[in-house]
Amino acid sequence: MSNHSSGPTPLASMRSLGLKGSIAMPGDKSISHRALMFGAMATGETVISGLLEGEDVLATGRAMTQLGAKVEKRGLYWHVEGVGVGGFTEPSEPLDFGNAGTGVRLAMGLVGTYNFVSRYVGDASLSSRPMNRVLDPLRTIGVEVLEHQDGKLPIALRGPSKPVPITYHTPVASAQVKSCIMLAGLIIPGVTTVIEDVFTRDHTEKMLAGFGADVDVTTAPNGQRTIKVGGLPNLLGQEVQVPGDPSSAGFPMVAALIVSGSDITIENVLMNPTRTGLLITLQEMGGDIEVLNERVSGGEDIADIRVRSSELKGVTVPPERAASMIDEYPVLAVAAAFAEGATHMPGIEELRVKESDRLSAVADGLRANNVECIEGEDFLTVEGGAGKVTGGGHVKTHMDHRIAMCFLIMGLASQKDVTVDDGNIIATSFPTFTPEMTRLGAEFSRPNQ
Ligand code: S3P
């Protein structure tokens, strides 16, 4: 299914003729992780269609199996036989989440509150990411952190015999932190409350309610959201249809905008308003992007998106939009490199703690391809080349799937080929990226090592 395990392998992309045709998106990564976790925790069977079969999500599936759930693919569907709330069994081996921040941070909430020892590990990228943002609130619940490496993986947790419900005001705009606490709250008697100042993706709120949890959300006039979760609910297995991933859709979207003569349709894309920041920004830049066939599926808005090549103009992205496009800044930076004028992206300090330090990885990649940019502590400004980018760069991906994809997209429209040091890492989130983009007309090659 993927060759990620075969180790880093360079991949290059070259100037391509207009991209044409339709492309279906793989399932949304955030919803896929949650579908497996909530299915594992519910009573009875959850049947999932459209699950993202990327490395990140498969790692979550394996972890759920280690905790006592049954997870298997039969035909087109993934079936999860859950254990019921409070029913996980102590894992005998560490839970290995590979590259996945969402997997491990949500799992520490889901499992860490249990009165047994659970150990969490990941790859080199995940092991360098900050976990105190979830360990701090878990400690106030009474969870013991038995092992950690300066707030990083490997981490071992033991839940208290009597966990207490907390009210936690998240200091970072993070759906992972919010979700971790909400999931911990499920096995705590009483009501657990999370307050977030910034509206981050709300898949946990929506899906947990769909599985039968007691979730109450209120929004203050200033936008602050208070989420209350009732403990020890009776969750029941559900049918989940996973919509296409808008973060993955960002890659063909930007590709079609910058490769002249392109006209593509991206099918079945999640349009949840907490995820549409990139689409709105590209439209503001002058991108010819039409939202078609808007419909509702599995409780989420979805649509098809038609994109034609466009002359883009630089913009300033409002910082309050950051949460709704946090994973899309790297590919926006590529669009910005082809725009006329500068694109300014303030308020993006969270990029520094993603699969890589994305602010510096993007800035380095832009410079390697002769694109001028200014990298601030919490902002990036890209000087656009009005349709012309030299390219020719060799880009370090730092084990980051989105850095790999965004610079391969750049190479489809730059004058010289762009090479990334690892194409295999793409399997983390978009295992069909290369064949699907090739079908649209994109040209890739495996450089000699
Ligand atoms: C995610 C939340 C975001 C995002 C990640 C997926 C989720 O992370 O970057 O890819 O599914 O909850 P943060 O919560 O760290 O912002």
Short mmCIF file of C-alpha atoms and ligand atoms in Angstrom, two decimals:
data_model
loop_
_atom_site.label_atom_id
_atom_site.label_comp_id
_atom_site.label_asym_id
_atom_site.label_seq_id
_atom_site.Cartn_x
_atom_site.Cartn_y
_atom_site.Cartn_z
CA MET A 1 0.00 0.00 0.00
CA SER A 2 2.90 2.35 0.62
CA ASN A 3 6.63 2.11 0.53
CA HIS A 4 7.29 4.47 3.41
CA SER A 5 9.03 1.68 5.24
CA SER A 6 11.57 1.39 2.43
CA GLY A 7 13.22 4.59 3.71
CA PRO A 8 13.77 8.05 2.25
CA THR A 9 13.87 8.16 -1.56
CA PRO A 10 14.25 11.42 -3.51
CA LEU A 11 11.53 12.45 -5.93
CA ALA A 12 11.54 15.25 -8.51
CA SER A 13 8.83 17.10 -10.41
CA MET A 14 9.13 18.96 -13.67
CA ARG A 15 7.36 21.67 -15.59
CA SER A 16 4.11 20.14 -16.80
CA LEU A 17 1.53 20.94 -19.42
CA GLY A 18 -1.97 21.93 -18.30
CA LEU A 19 -3.49 19.59 -15.71
CA LYS A 20 -6.85 18.20 -16.79
CA GLY A 21 -9.51 15.89 -15.38
CA SER A 22 -11.07 14.93 -12.07
CA ILE A 23 -9.32 13.81 -8.93
CA ALA A 24 -10.90 12.20 -5.86
CA MET A 25 -9.43 13.12 -2.52
CA PRO A 26 -8.34 10.52 0.04
CA GLY A 27 -10.37 10.54 3.25
CA ASP A 28 -9.88 13.38 5.69
CA LYS A 29 -7.05 12.57 8.08
CA SER A 30 -8.60 14.23 11.15
CA ILE A 31 -11.93 12.46 10.68
CA SER A 32 -10.25 9.13 9.89
CA HIS A 33 -8.27 9.10 13.17
CA ARG A 34 -11.40 9.97 15.11
CA ALA A 35 -13.56 7.40 13.33
CA LEU A 36 -11.18 4.60 14.41
CA MET A 37 -10.80 5.90 17.96
CA PHE A 38 -14.48 6.55 18.59
CA GLY A 39 -15.41 3.24 16.98
CA ALA A 40 -12.90 1.48 19.28
CA MET A 41 -14.48 3.13 22.30
CA ALA A 42 -18.13 2.60 21.37
CA THR A 43 -20.18 -0.50 21.99
CA GLY A 44 -20.92 -2.58 18.90
CA GLU A 45 -19.74 -2.15 15.35
CA THR A 46 -18.65 0.99 13.52
CA VAL A 47 -18.47 0.75 9.75
CA ILE A 48 -16.28 3.33 8.03
CA SER A 49 -16.27 4.17 4.34
CA GLY A 50 -13.64 6.38 2.73
CA LEU A 51 -11.10 5.94 5.55
CA LEU A 52 -7.73 7.47 4.73
CA GLU A 53 -5.36 4.52 4.39
CA GLY A 54 -2.28 6.63 5.09
CA GLU A 55 0.49 5.61 7.48
CA ASP A 56 -0.73 7.97 10.23
CA VAL A 57 -4.22 6.54 10.34
CA LEU A 58 -3.09 2.92 10.02
CA ALA A 59 -0.92 3.49 13.11
CA THR A 60 -4.00 4.62 15.02
CA GLY A 61 -5.84 1.49 13.85
CA ARG A 62 -3.03 -0.71 15.17
CA ALA A 63 -3.04 1.12 18.51
CA MET A 64 -6.78 0.57 18.87
CA THR A 65 -6.22 -3.16 18.29
CA GLN A 66 -3.57 -3.20 21.04
CA LEU A 67 -6.18 -1.75 23.40
CA GLY A 68 -8.67 -4.52 22.72
CA ALA A 69 -10.77 -3.28 19.79
CA LYS A 70 -11.03 -5.26 16.54
CA VAL A 71 -10.14 -3.26 13.44
CA GLU A 72 -10.25 -4.82 10.00
CA LYS A 73 -10.93 -4.01 6.38
CA ARG A 74 -13.54 -6.10 4.61
CA GLY A 75 -14.14 -5.17 1.00
CA LEU A 76 -14.38 -1.40 0.75
CA TYR A 77 -15.25 -0.82 4.39
CA TRP A 78 -13.32 -0.71 7.65
CA HIS A 79 -15.07 -2.45 10.53
CA VAL A 80 -14.32 -1.58 14.14
CA GLU A 81 -15.68 -3.71 16.97
CA GLY A 82 -15.52 -1.43 20.00
CA VAL A 83 -15.01 -2.23 23.67
CA GLY A 84 -17.41 0.30 25.23
CA VAL A 85 -16.45 3.36 27.31
CA GLY A 86 -14.00 2.30 30.03
CA GLY A 87 -13.35 -1.04 28.32
CA PHE A 88 -9.80 -0.68 26.97
CA THR A 89 -7.28 -3.23 28.25
CA GLU A 90 -3.71 -2.42 29.29
CA PRO A 91 -1.46 -2.59 26.23
CA SER A 92 1.48 -4.93 26.67
CA GLU A 93 3.63 -3.08 24.11
CA PRO A 94 4.13 0.66 23.52
CA LEU A 95 1.56 2.34 21.26
CA ASP A 96 3.52 3.47 18.19
CA PHE A 97 1.97 6.44 16.37
CA GLY A 98 4.70 6.80 13.74
CA ASN A 99 4.60 10.37 12.39
CA ALA A 100 1.14 11.29 13.73
CA GLY A 101 0.69 14.15 16.19
CA THR A 102 -3.08 13.82 16.04
CA GLY A 103 -2.91 10.09 16.72
CA VAL A 104 -0.71 10.34 19.79
CA ARG A 105 -2.19 13.49 21.35
CA LEU A 106 -5.75 12.24 21.05
CA ALA A 107 -4.76 8.78 22.26
CA MET A 108 -3.11 10.20 25.39
CA GLY A 109 -6.53 11.65 26.27
CA LEU A 110 -8.42 8.56 25.22
CA VAL A 111 -6.22 6.07 27.10
CA GLY A 112 -4.00 8.03 29.52
CA THR A 113 -6.81 8.49 32.04
CA TYR A 114 -7.20 4.70 32.50
CA ASN A 115 -5.82 3.34 35.74
CA PHE A 116 -3.09 1.35 33.98
CA VAL A 117 0.25 2.08 32.34
CA SER A 118 0.26 3.09 28.68
CA ARG A 119 3.43 3.95 26.77
CA TYR A 120 3.57 6.13 23.64
CA VAL A 121 6.31 6.22 21.00
CA GLY A 122 6.76 7.62 17.49
CA ASP A 123 9.28 8.31 14.73
CA ALA A 124 12.07 10.90 14.98
CA SER A 125 9.79 13.74 13.82
CA LEU A 126 7.02 12.93 16.32
CA SER A 127 9.58 12.40 19.08
CA SER A 128 10.76 15.98 18.66
CA ARG A 129 7.30 17.54 19.02
CA PRO A 130 6.04 19.18 22.23
CA MET A 131 3.65 17.09 24.32
CA ASN A 132 3.42 19.29 27.43
CA ARG A 133 0.41 20.95 25.84
CA VAL A 134 -1.50 17.72 26.57
CA LEU A 135 0.51 16.47 29.57
CA ASP A 136 -0.26 19.65 31.57
CA PRO A 137 -4.06 19.27 31.51
CA LEU A 138 -3.81 15.48 31.93
CA ARG A 139 -1.77 16.03 35.12
CA THR A 140 -4.55 18.22 36.56
CA ILE A 141 -6.95 15.31 35.98
CA GLY A 142 -4.62 13.22 38.14
CA VAL A 143 -2.74 11.38 35.39
CA GLU A 144 0.81 10.45 36.41
CA VAL A 145 3.49 11.05 33.79
CA LEU A 146 5.81 8.14 34.56
CA GLU A 147 8.24 8.82 31.75
CA HIS A 148 8.93 11.67 29.34
CA GLN A 149 11.93 13.21 27.64
CA ASP A 150 11.70 16.91 28.46
CA GLY A 151 8.00 16.87 27.55
CA LYS A 152 8.53 14.70 24.47
CA LEU A 153 8.09 11.03 23.48
CA PRO A 154 8.63 8.32 24.61
CA ILE A 155 6.03 9.00 27.27
CA ALA A 156 4.41 6.65 29.78
CA LEU A 157 1.19 7.51 31.60
CA ARG A 158 -0.83 6.00 34.40
CA GLY A 159 -4.34 7.26 35.07
CA PRO A 160 -5.59 7.82 38.62
CA SER A 161 -7.97 5.48 40.39
CA LYS A 162 -10.32 8.45 40.82
CA PRO A 163 -9.95 10.90 37.90
CA VAL A 164 -11.50 14.32 38.48
CA PRO A 165 -13.30 16.39 35.86
CA ILE A 166 -11.52 19.64 35.02
CA THR A 167 -12.23 22.96 33.36
CA TYR A 168 -9.34 23.74 31.05
CA HIS A 169 -8.81 26.99 29.13
CA THR A 170 -6.43 26.04 26.30
CA PRO A 171 -3.48 28.42 25.98
CA VAL A 172 -2.84 27.29 22.36
CA ALA A 173 -5.25 27.23 19.43
CA SER A 174 -5.17 23.47 18.99
CA ALA A 175 -7.89 20.99 18.10
CA GLN A 176 -5.58 18.22 19.29
CA VAL A 177 -5.36 19.68 22.81
CA LYS A 178 -9.10 20.34 22.91
CA SER A 179 -9.84 16.81 21.71
CA CYS A 180 -7.39 15.20 24.14
CA ILE A 181 -9.22 16.73 27.11
CA MET A 182 -12.66 15.95 25.71
CA LEU A 183 -11.69 12.30 25.22
CA ALA A 184 -10.19 12.09 28.72
CA GLY A 185 -13.49 13.46 30.03
CA LEU A 186 -15.37 10.47 28.65
CA ILE A 187 -14.14 8.16 31.38
CA ILE A 188 -14.37 10.72 34.20
CA PRO A 189 -17.62 10.90 36.16
CA GLY A 190 -19.13 14.41 35.94
CA VAL A 191 -18.70 17.14 33.35
CA THR A 192 -15.33 18.04 31.79
CA THR A 193 -15.09 21.52 30.26
CA VAL A 194 -12.72 22.90 27.63
CA ILE A 195 -12.60 26.58 26.73
CA GLU A 196 -10.97 27.70 23.48
CA ASP A 197 -10.48 31.31 22.39
CA VAL A 198 -10.03 30.35 18.74
CA PHE A 199 -12.52 28.14 16.89
CA THR A 200 -10.39 25.16 15.88
CA ARG A 201 -11.63 22.21 13.83
CA ASP A 202 -14.72 20.79 15.50
CA HIS A 203 -14.68 17.16 14.33
CA THR A 204 -14.43 15.78 17.87
CA GLU A 205 -17.47 17.77 19.02
CA LYS A 206 -19.55 16.76 16.01
CA MET A 207 -18.54 13.11 15.82
CA LEU A 208 -18.70 12.38 19.54
CA ALA A 209 -22.25 13.76 19.62
CA GLY A 210 -23.00 11.49 16.64
CA PHE A 211 -21.78 8.47 18.65
CA GLY A 212 -24.18 9.43 21.48
CA ALA A 213 -21.98 11.49 23.83
CA ASP A 214 -23.38 14.38 25.79
CA VAL A 215 -21.59 17.37 24.20
CA ASP A 216 -22.73 20.91 24.79
CA VAL A 217 -21.09 23.84 23.00
CA THR A 218 -21.73 27.53 23.68
CA THR A 219 -20.08 30.42 21.88
CA ALA A 220 -19.60 33.81 23.56
CA PRO A 221 -20.03 37.05 21.56
CA ASN A 222 -16.21 37.35 21.38
CA GLY A 223 -16.02 33.92 19.72
CA GLN A 224 -14.75 32.04 22.77
CA ARG A 225 -16.19 28.51 22.81
CA THR A 226 -17.03 26.48 25.90
CA ILE A 227 -17.36 22.75 25.31
CA LYS A 228 -18.83 20.50 28.00
CA VAL A 229 -18.57 16.73 27.81
CA GLY A 230 -20.54 14.42 30.08
CA GLY A 231 -18.57 11.51 31.54
CA LEU A 232 -19.31 7.79 31.14
CA PRO A 233 -21.71 8.03 28.20
CA ASN A 234 -23.14 5.05 26.41
CA LEU A 235 -21.52 5.32 22.97
CA LEU A 236 -22.88 3.21 20.16
CA GLY A 237 -21.10 2.14 16.97
CA GLN A 238 -22.02 4.20 13.91
CA GLU A 239 -21.72 4.29 10.16
CA VAL A 240 -19.14 6.92 9.27
CA GLN A 241 -18.58 8.30 5.78
CA VAL A 242 -15.22 10.05 5.70
CA PRO A 243 -15.26 13.02 3.30
CA GLY A 244 -12.26 13.96 1.14
CA ASP A 245 -9.45 15.80 2.91
CA PRO A 246 -9.42 19.56 2.25
CA SER A 247 -5.78 19.71 3.36
CA SER A 248 -4.81 17.17 0.68
CA ALA A 249 -7.03 19.03 -1.81
CA GLY A 250 -4.78 22.06 -1.34
CA PHE A 251 -2.06 20.39 -3.42
CA PRO A 252 -3.98 19.79 -6.67
CA MET A 253 -5.76 23.10 -6.11
CA VAL A 254 -2.56 25.11 -6.08
CA ALA A 255 -1.09 22.94 -8.85
CA ALA A 256 -4.00 23.76 -11.17
CA LEU A 257 -3.74 27.48 -10.36
CA ILE A 258 -0.02 27.74 -11.17
CA VAL A 259 0.32 25.30 -14.11
CA SER A 260 -0.97 27.22 -17.12
CA GLY A 261 -3.74 25.66 -19.20
CA SER A 262 -5.13 23.65 -16.25
CA ASP A 263 -8.77 22.89 -15.56
CA ILE A 264 -9.44 20.23 -12.93
CA THR A 265 -12.25 19.16 -10.63
CA ILE A 266 -11.45 17.93 -7.12
CA GLU A 267 -14.28 15.69 -5.97
CA ASN A 268 -15.90 15.13 -2.60
CA VAL A 269 -14.02 17.70 -0.50
CA LEU A 270 -14.94 18.45 3.11
CA MET A 271 -16.18 22.06 3.37
CA ASN A 272 -16.45 22.35 7.16
CA PRO A 273 -15.88 26.11 7.79
CA THR A 274 -13.07 25.32 10.26
CA ARG A 275 -11.12 23.90 7.28
CA THR A 276 -11.76 26.26 4.35
CA GLY A 277 -9.20 29.02 5.00
CA LEU A 278 -6.95 28.07 2.08
CA LEU A 279 -9.79 28.03 -0.44
CA ILE A 280 -10.97 31.49 0.70
CA THR A 281 -7.42 32.88 0.60
CA LEU A 282 -6.73 31.52 -2.90
CA GLN A 283 -10.00 33.05 -4.11
CA GLU A 284 -8.93 36.39 -2.60
CA MET A 285 -5.65 36.05 -4.52
CA GLY A 286 -7.68 35.88 -7.73
CA GLY A 287 -7.81 32.08 -8.06
CA ASP A 288 -10.50 30.81 -10.40
CA ILE A 289 -12.06 28.34 -7.95
CA GLU A 290 -15.69 27.32 -8.17
CA VAL A 291 -17.47 25.38 -5.44
CA LEU A 292 -19.93 22.97 -7.09
CA ASN A 293 -22.53 20.40 -5.98
CA GLU A 294 -22.60 21.51 -2.37
CA ARG A 295 -24.21 18.76 -0.31
CA VAL A 296 -24.26 17.21 3.15
CA SER A 297 -22.81 13.76 3.80
CA GLY A 298 -22.34 12.10 7.19
CA GLY A 299 -23.24 15.38 8.93
CA GLU A 300 -20.53 17.38 7.13
CA ASP A 301 -20.75 19.84 4.22
CA ILE A 302 -18.94 18.57 1.16
CA ALA A 303 -18.56 19.83 -2.42
CA ASP A 304 -16.64 19.42 -5.66
CA ILE A 305 -14.15 22.13 -6.50
CA ARG A 306 -13.32 23.25 -10.04
CA VAL A 307 -9.98 25.01 -10.40
CA ARG A 308 -8.55 26.71 -13.50
CA SER A 309 -5.14 28.28 -13.92
CA SER A 310 -5.09 31.88 -12.79
CA GLU A 311 -2.92 34.94 -12.43
CA LEU A 312 -2.59 35.31 -8.68
CA LYS A 313 -2.00 38.46 -6.64
CA GLY A 314 -0.28 38.66 -3.27
CA VAL A 315 -2.47 39.26 -0.21
CA THR A 316 -2.19 39.57 3.55
CA VAL A 317 -3.79 36.57 5.23
CA PRO A 318 -5.71 37.66 8.35
CA PRO A 319 -4.06 35.98 11.38
CA GLU A 320 -7.47 34.98 12.76
CA ARG A 321 -7.81 32.69 9.74
CA ALA A 322 -4.76 30.64 10.75
CA ALA A 323 -6.63 27.86 12.59
CA SER A 324 -8.81 27.15 9.55
CA MET A 325 -5.78 26.60 7.28
CA ILE A 326 -2.96 25.74 9.67
CA ASP A 327 -1.75 22.77 7.59
CA GLU A 328 -2.13 24.67 4.31
CA TYR A 329 0.43 27.47 4.74
CA PRO A 330 3.22 25.50 3.04
CA VAL A 331 1.21 25.08 -0.15
CA LEU A 332 -0.10 28.65 0.11
CA ALA A 333 3.54 29.77 0.16
CA VAL A 334 4.01 27.97 -3.17
CA ALA A 335 0.99 29.75 -4.66
CA ALA A 336 2.41 33.00 -3.27
CA ALA A 337 5.73 32.37 -5.04
CA PHE A 338 3.88 32.47 -8.38
CA ALA A 339 1.70 35.49 -7.49
CA GLU A 340 2.31 39.09 -8.40
CA GLY A 341 3.52 41.03 -5.35
CA ALA A 342 4.10 39.95 -1.79
CA THR A 343 1.97 37.61 0.31
CA HIS A 344 2.18 38.21 4.03
CA MET A 345 1.21 35.42 6.48
CA PRO A 346 1.21 36.66 10.07
CA GLY A 347 0.29 34.76 13.25
CA ILE A 348 1.65 31.37 12.20
CA GLU A 349 3.95 30.47 15.12
CA GLU A 350 2.20 27.07 15.44
CA LEU A 351 3.90 26.07 12.17
CA ARG A 352 7.11 25.70 14.13
CA VAL A 353 5.79 22.63 16.02
CA LYS A 354 4.25 20.61 13.19
CA GLU A 355 5.77 17.48 11.59
CA SER A 356 8.77 19.75 11.04
CA ASP A 357 9.45 23.40 11.84
CA ARG A 358 7.39 24.27 8.80
CA LEU A 359 8.16 27.97 8.92
CA SER A 360 11.87 27.38 8.45
CA ALA A 361 11.40 24.31 6.19
CA VAL A 362 9.21 26.36 3.82
CA ALA A 363 11.51 29.40 3.90
CA ASP A 364 14.57 27.20 3.19
CA GLY A 365 12.74 25.44 0.36
CA LEU A 366 11.67 28.75 -1.19
CA ARG A 367 15.23 30.11 -1.05
CA ALA A 368 16.58 26.88 -2.56
CA ASN A 369 14.33 27.59 -5.54
CA ASN A 370 15.31 31.25 -5.80
CA VAL A 371 12.15 32.66 -4.28
CA GLU A 372 12.67 35.64 -1.99
CA CYS A 373 11.05 35.48 1.41
CA ILE A 374 11.29 36.85 4.93
CA GLU A 375 10.99 34.38 7.77
CA GLY A 376 9.96 35.97 11.08
CA GLU A 377 9.49 34.20 14.40
CA ASP A 378 5.73 34.01 13.73
CA PHE A 379 5.28 35.17 10.13
CA LEU A 380 6.34 34.50 6.57
CA THR A 381 6.37 36.96 3.69
CA VAL A 382 6.84 35.59 0.18
CA GLU A 383 7.85 37.80 -2.73
CA GLY A 384 5.97 36.52 -5.77
CA GLY A 385 7.54 36.13 -9.21
CA ALA A 386 4.35 36.96 -11.19
CA GLY A 387 4.14 33.50 -12.77
CA LYS A 388 7.91 32.89 -12.92
CA VAL A 389 9.84 30.79 -10.43
CA THR A 390 13.32 29.57 -11.27
CA GLY A 391 13.15 26.30 -9.30
CA GLY A 392 16.03 23.86 -9.55
CA GLY A 393 16.18 23.45 -5.78
CA HIS A 394 16.92 20.39 -3.68
CA VAL A 395 14.53 20.59 -0.77
CA LYS A 396 14.90 18.98 2.66
CA THR A 397 11.57 17.54 3.79
CA HIS A 398 12.56 16.86 7.44
CA MET A 399 10.19 13.83 7.48
CA ASP A 400 7.28 16.15 6.67
CA HIS A 401 4.77 14.92 4.10
CA ARG A 402 3.37 18.39 3.40
CA ILE A 403 6.81 19.90 2.77
CA ALA A 404 7.45 17.11 0.25
CA MET A 405 4.15 17.63 -1.58
CA CYS A 406 4.21 21.43 -1.66
CA PHE A 407 7.65 21.63 -3.28
CA LEU A 408 6.79 18.89 -5.78
CA ILE A 409 3.81 21.09 -6.73
CA MET A 410 6.19 24.03 -7.16
CA GLY A 411 8.29 22.00 -9.61
CA LEU A 412 5.27 21.45 -11.89
CA ALA A 413 5.31 25.14 -12.84
CA SER A 414 8.87 26.33 -12.18
CA GLN A 415 11.47 26.65 -14.94
CA LYS A 416 13.78 23.94 -13.58
CA ASP A 417 12.92 20.64 -11.86
CA VAL A 418 12.45 20.63 -8.10
CA THR A 419 13.75 17.67 -6.08
CA VAL A 420 12.69 16.68 -2.58
CA ASP A 421 14.91 14.42 -0.48
CA ASP A 422 12.08 12.01 0.36
CA GLY A 423 8.96 11.22 -1.65
CA ASN A 424 8.02 8.21 0.47
CA ILE A 425 6.99 10.31 3.48
CA ILE A 426 3.96 11.44 1.41
CA ALA A 427 2.33 8.09 2.30
CA THR A 428 1.70 9.56 5.75
CA SER A 429 -1.36 11.45 4.51
CA PHE A 430 -1.80 11.09 0.71
CA PRO A 431 -0.58 7.67 -0.46
CA THR A 432 -2.02 8.16 -3.96
CA PHE A 433 -0.54 11.63 -4.50
CA THR A 434 1.98 10.75 -7.21
CA PRO A 435 -0.21 8.42 -9.34
CA GLU A 436 -3.28 10.66 -9.01
CA MET A 437 -1.39 13.84 -9.89
CA THR A 438 0.28 11.97 -12.77
CA ARG A 439 -3.17 11.05 -14.07
CA LEU A 440 -3.97 14.80 -14.25
CA GLY A 441 -0.80 15.37 -16.28
CA ALA A 442 1.81 16.12 -13.62
CA GLU A 443 5.32 14.84 -14.37
CA PHE A 444 7.53 13.28 -11.71
CA SER A 445 10.78 11.39 -11.88
CA ARG A 446 12.98 9.42 -9.50
CA PRO A 447 16.38 11.14 -9.62
CA ASN A 448 19.49 8.95 -9.50
CA GLN A 449 20.68 8.66 -5.96
C1 S3P B 1 -5.51 18.24 13.81
C2 S3P B 1 -5.27 19.46 14.39
C3 S3P B 1 -4.20 20.36 13.94
C4 S3P B 1 -3.63 19.98 12.58
C5 S3P B 1 -3.42 18.50 12.46
C6 S3P B 1 -4.73 17.76 12.65
C7 S3P B 1 -6.62 17.40 14.34
O1 S3P B 1 -3.14 20.31 14.88
O2 S3P B 1 -2.43 20.66 12.33
O3 S3P B 1 -2.90 18.14 11.19
O4 S3P B 1 -7.01 16.44 13.66
O5 S3P B 1 -7.11 17.71 15.43
P1 S3P B 1 -3.11 21.26 16.18
O6 S3P B 1 -4.19 20.85 17.08
O7 S3P B 1 -1.74 21.02 16.77
O8 S3P B 1 -3.25 22.65 15.65
#
